[in-house]
Amino acid sequence: MTRPDAPYARALGMTVLEAGPERTRVALTVDGAGLNMHGTSHGSLIFSLADEAFAIISNQTAQAVAVDTHLSFFRAAREGDQLMATATPERVGRTLATYRVEIRNGEDGEMVALFTGTVSRREKVDQSG
């Protein structure tokens, strides 16, 4: 388990459990700072978790930037819940790719939200030299 490279994701306490082009998993435990006025997880916290998994998976084999995202909420998450975002590819083409990210309460728990996102892709630029 590693912390993400992105300062924002680190600040939210995200942990990368797996990072690959076929599956990426990122976890986050909901704390008091991530709650909304109803005492449940703020939607932006759930979006941020999904977006981090989306960013990691889509940049595994290409340089990618988001062009479209969508998030549907199904259940509330509460303080102490361990949210797990699992990203998988739906279709990866030469210039565009679409990914699905399921956000669940726990490893195999009920689905909290479903995120889909499309990226514009281009060949990675070698920045080592």
PDB file of C-alpha atoms in Angstrom:
ATOM      1  CA  MET A   1       0.000   0.000   0.000  1.00  0.00           C
ATOM      2  CA  THR A   2       1.382   3.355  -1.022  1.00  0.00           C
ATOM      3  CA  ARG A   3       0.335   6.949  -0.829  1.00  0.00           C
ATOM      4  CA  PRO A   4      -0.539   8.592  -4.153  1.00  0.00           C
ATOM      5  CA  ASP A   5       1.897  11.058  -5.729  1.00  0.00           C
ATOM      6  CA  ALA A   6      -0.748  13.796  -5.908  1.00  0.00           C
ATOM      7  CA  PRO A   7      -0.631  16.140  -2.878  1.00  0.00           C
ATOM      8  CA  TYR A   8      -4.442  16.499  -2.844  1.00  0.00           C
ATOM      9  CA  ALA A   9      -4.987  12.736  -2.682  1.00  0.00           C
ATOM     10  CA  ARG A  10      -2.366  12.404   0.064  1.00  0.00           C
ATOM     11  CA  ALA A  11      -4.027  15.213   2.049  1.00  0.00           C
ATOM     12  CA  LEU A  12      -7.339  13.323   1.898  1.00  0.00           C
ATOM     13  CA  GLY A  13      -5.638  10.168   3.204  1.00  0.00           C
ATOM     14  CA  MET A  14      -5.968   8.011   0.102  1.00  0.00           C
ATOM     15  CA  THR A  15      -3.980   4.800  -0.215  1.00  0.00           C
ATOM     16  CA  VAL A  16      -3.172   3.103  -3.535  1.00  0.00           C
ATOM     17  CA  LEU A  17      -3.664  -0.646  -3.077  1.00  0.00           C
ATOM     18  CA  GLU A  18      -3.095  -1.656  -6.692  1.00  0.00           C
ATOM     19  CA  ALA A  19      -2.083   0.278  -9.805  1.00  0.00           C
ATOM     20  CA  GLY A  20      -2.187  -1.396 -13.179  1.00  0.00           C
ATOM     21  CA  PRO A  21      -3.682  -0.874 -16.642  1.00  0.00           C
ATOM     22  CA  GLU A  22      -6.375  -3.544 -16.110  1.00  0.00           C
ATOM     23  CA  ARG A  23      -7.309  -2.736 -12.510  1.00  0.00           C
ATOM     24  CA  THR A  24      -6.484   0.028 -10.041  1.00  0.00           C
ATOM     25  CA  ARG A  25      -7.718   0.170  -6.442  1.00  0.00           C
ATOM     26  CA  VAL A  26      -7.577   3.188  -4.139  1.00  0.00           C
ATOM     27  CA  ALA A  27      -8.914   3.287  -0.564  1.00  0.00           C
ATOM     28  CA  LEU A  28      -9.992   6.066   1.762  1.00  0.00           C
ATOM     29  CA  THR A  29     -11.443   6.050   5.279  1.00  0.00           C
ATOM     30  CA  VAL A  30     -14.124   8.698   5.774  1.00  0.00           C
ATOM     31  CA  ASP A  31     -13.225  10.972   8.687  1.00  0.00           C
ATOM     32  CA  GLY A  32     -15.014  13.900  10.310  1.00  0.00           C
ATOM     33  CA  ALA A  33     -13.416  16.429   7.954  1.00  0.00           C
ATOM     34  CA  GLY A  34     -15.075  14.705   4.968  1.00  0.00           C
ATOM     35  CA  LEU A  35     -18.650  14.973   6.179  1.00  0.00           C
ATOM     36  CA  ASN A  36     -21.417  17.175   4.805  1.00  0.00           C
ATOM     37  CA  MET A  37     -24.214  18.979   6.686  1.00  0.00           C
ATOM     38  CA  HIS A  38     -26.163  15.707   6.985  1.00  0.00           C
ATOM     39  CA  GLY A  39     -23.305  13.906   8.736  1.00  0.00           C
ATOM     40  CA  THR A  40     -22.548  11.686   5.751  1.00  0.00           C
ATOM     41  CA  SER A  41     -19.638  11.714   3.333  1.00  0.00           C
ATOM     42  CA  HIS A  42     -19.480  14.823   1.178  1.00  0.00           C
ATOM     43  CA  GLY A  43     -20.054  14.063  -2.505  1.00  0.00           C
ATOM     44  CA  SER A  44     -16.806  15.767  -3.436  1.00  0.00           C
ATOM     45  CA  LEU A  45     -14.887  13.306  -1.246  1.00  0.00           C
ATOM     46  CA  ILE A  46     -16.404  10.374  -3.126  1.00  0.00           C
ATOM     47  CA  PHE A  47     -15.748  12.094  -6.444  1.00  0.00           C
ATOM     48  CA  SER A  48     -12.124  12.770  -5.448  1.00  0.00           C
ATOM     49  CA  LEU A  49     -11.566   9.106  -4.598  1.00  0.00           C
ATOM     50  CA  ALA A  50     -13.048   7.942  -7.897  1.00  0.00           C
ATOM     51  CA  ASP A  51     -11.132  10.583  -9.848  1.00  0.00           C
ATOM     52  CA  GLU A  52      -7.819   9.510  -8.277  1.00  0.00           C
ATOM     53  CA  ALA A  53      -8.365   5.872  -9.283  1.00  0.00           C
ATOM     54  CA  PHE A  54      -9.387   7.091 -12.765  1.00  0.00           C
ATOM     55  CA  ALA A  55      -6.257   9.253 -13.086  1.00  0.00           C
ATOM     56  CA  ILE A  56      -3.938   6.460 -11.992  1.00  0.00           C
ATOM     57  CA  ILE A  57      -5.370   3.778 -14.297  1.00  0.00           C
ATOM     58  CA  SER A  58      -5.679   6.042 -17.329  1.00  0.00           C
ATOM     59  CA  ASN A  59      -2.049   7.188 -17.081  1.00  0.00           C
ATOM     60  CA  GLN A  60      -0.540   3.694 -16.829  1.00  0.00           C
ATOM     61  CA  THR A  61       0.157   3.269 -20.550  1.00  0.00           C
ATOM     62  CA  ALA A  62      -0.342   6.779 -21.957  1.00  0.00           C
ATOM     63  CA  GLN A  63      -0.389  10.429 -21.008  1.00  0.00           C
ATOM     64  CA  ALA A  64      -4.062  11.071 -20.336  1.00  0.00           C
ATOM     65  CA  VAL A  65      -6.306  13.988 -19.399  1.00  0.00           C
ATOM     66  CA  ALA A  66     -10.008  13.798 -18.584  1.00  0.00           C
ATOM     67  CA  VAL A  67     -12.499  15.059 -21.150  1.00  0.00           C
ATOM     68  CA  ASP A  68     -15.705  13.785 -19.526  1.00  0.00           C
ATOM     69  CA  THR A  69     -16.779  12.326 -16.178  1.00  0.00           C
ATOM     70  CA  HIS A  70     -20.032  11.232 -14.600  1.00  0.00           C
ATOM     71  CA  LEU A  71     -20.846  10.120 -11.055  1.00  0.00           C
ATOM     72  CA  SER A  72     -24.034   8.497  -9.782  1.00  0.00           C
ATOM     73  CA  PHE A  73     -24.605   8.243  -6.025  1.00  0.00           C
ATOM     74  CA  PHE A  74     -26.448   5.183  -4.666  1.00  0.00           C
ATOM     75  CA  ARG A  75     -25.837   5.141  -0.895  1.00  0.00           C
ATOM     76  CA  ALA A  76     -24.520   7.402   1.826  1.00  0.00           C
ATOM     77  CA  ALA A  77     -21.121   6.734   3.383  1.00  0.00           C
ATOM     78  CA  ARG A  78     -20.574   7.534   7.036  1.00  0.00           C
ATOM     79  CA  GLU A  79     -17.670   8.483   9.248  1.00  0.00           C
ATOM     80  CA  GLY A  80     -15.385   5.477   9.709  1.00  0.00           C
ATOM     81  CA  ASP A  81     -16.470   3.777   6.479  1.00  0.00           C
ATOM     82  CA  GLN A  82     -13.591   2.462   4.363  1.00  0.00           C
ATOM     83  CA  LEU A  83     -14.367   3.377   0.769  1.00  0.00           C
ATOM     84  CA  MET A  84     -12.749   1.381  -2.013  1.00  0.00           C
ATOM     85  CA  ALA A  85     -12.557   2.672  -5.587  1.00  0.00           C
ATOM     86  CA  THR A  86     -11.886  -0.014  -8.183  1.00  0.00           C
ATOM     87  CA  ALA A  87     -11.154   1.251 -11.694  1.00  0.00           C
ATOM     88  CA  THR A  88     -11.294  -0.928 -14.802  1.00  0.00           C
ATOM     89  CA  PRO A  89     -11.146  -0.097 -18.512  1.00  0.00           C
ATOM     90  CA  GLU A  90     -14.350  -0.166 -20.552  1.00  0.00           C
ATOM     91  CA  ARG A  91     -12.651   0.668 -23.867  1.00  0.00           C
ATOM     92  CA  VAL A  92      -9.126   1.816 -24.571  1.00  0.00           C
ATOM     93  CA  GLY A  93      -8.463   3.219 -28.020  1.00  0.00           C
ATOM     94  CA  ARG A  94      -5.550   5.055 -29.574  1.00  0.00           C
ATOM     95  CA  THR A  95      -6.763   8.574 -28.688  1.00  0.00           C
ATOM     96  CA  LEU A  96      -9.660   8.044 -26.272  1.00  0.00           C
ATOM     97  CA  ALA A  97     -10.290   5.660 -23.392  1.00  0.00           C
ATOM     98  CA  THR A  98     -13.260   5.158 -21.079  1.00  0.00           C
ATOM     99  CA  TYR A  99     -13.031   3.719 -17.574  1.00  0.00           C
ATOM    100  CA  ARG A 100     -15.516   2.520 -14.960  1.00  0.00           C
ATOM    101  CA  VAL A 101     -14.857   3.138 -11.261  1.00  0.00           C
ATOM    102  CA  GLU A 102     -16.996   1.405  -8.645  1.00  0.00           C
ATOM    103  CA  ILE A 103     -16.896   2.949  -5.170  1.00  0.00           C
ATOM    104  CA  ARG A 104     -17.860   0.412  -2.509  1.00  0.00           C
ATOM    105  CA  ASN A 105     -18.093   0.462   1.255  1.00  0.00           C
ATOM    106  CA  GLY A 106     -15.339  -2.040   2.047  1.00  0.00           C
ATOM    107  CA  GLU A 107     -13.606  -4.512  -0.234  1.00  0.00           C
ATOM    108  CA  ASP A 108     -16.768  -6.292  -1.387  1.00  0.00           C
ATOM    109  CA  GLY A 109     -19.441  -4.123   0.234  1.00  0.00           C
ATOM    110  CA  GLU A 110     -22.426  -2.371  -1.217  1.00  0.00           C
ATOM    111  CA  MET A 111     -21.836   0.064  -4.049  1.00  0.00           C
ATOM    112  CA  VAL A 112     -21.865   3.665  -2.839  1.00  0.00           C
ATOM    113  CA  ALA A 113     -21.372   5.292  -6.238  1.00  0.00           C
ATOM    114  CA  LEU A 114     -20.520   4.590  -9.860  1.00  0.00           C
ATOM    115  CA  PHE A 115     -18.123   6.836 -11.812  1.00  0.00           C
ATOM    116  CA  THR A 116     -17.423   6.722 -15.525  1.00  0.00           C
ATOM    117  CA  GLY A 117     -14.799   8.820 -17.211  1.00  0.00           C
ATOM    118  CA  THR A 118     -13.258   9.334 -20.619  1.00  0.00           C
ATOM    119  CA  VAL A 119      -9.741  10.569 -21.244  1.00  0.00           C
ATOM    120  CA  SER A 120      -7.897  11.941 -24.223  1.00  0.00           C
ATOM    121  CA  ARG A 121      -4.725   9.856 -24.649  1.00  0.00           C
ATOM    122  CA  ARG A 122      -1.371  10.443 -26.240  1.00  0.00           C
ATOM    123  CA  GLU A 123       1.954   8.688 -26.176  1.00  0.00           C
ATOM    124  CA  LYS A 124       3.924   9.168 -22.985  1.00  0.00           C
ATOM    125  CA  VAL A 125       6.784  11.619 -23.275  1.00  0.00           C
ATOM    126  CA  ASP A 126      10.125  10.381 -21.932  1.00  0.00           C
ATOM    127  CA  GLN A 127      11.243  12.973 -19.372  1.00  0.00           C
ATOM    128  CA  SER A 128      14.337  11.140 -18.142  1.00  0.00           C
ATOM    129  CA  GLY A 129      16.842  12.911 -20.295  1.00  0.00           C
TER     130      GLY A 129
END
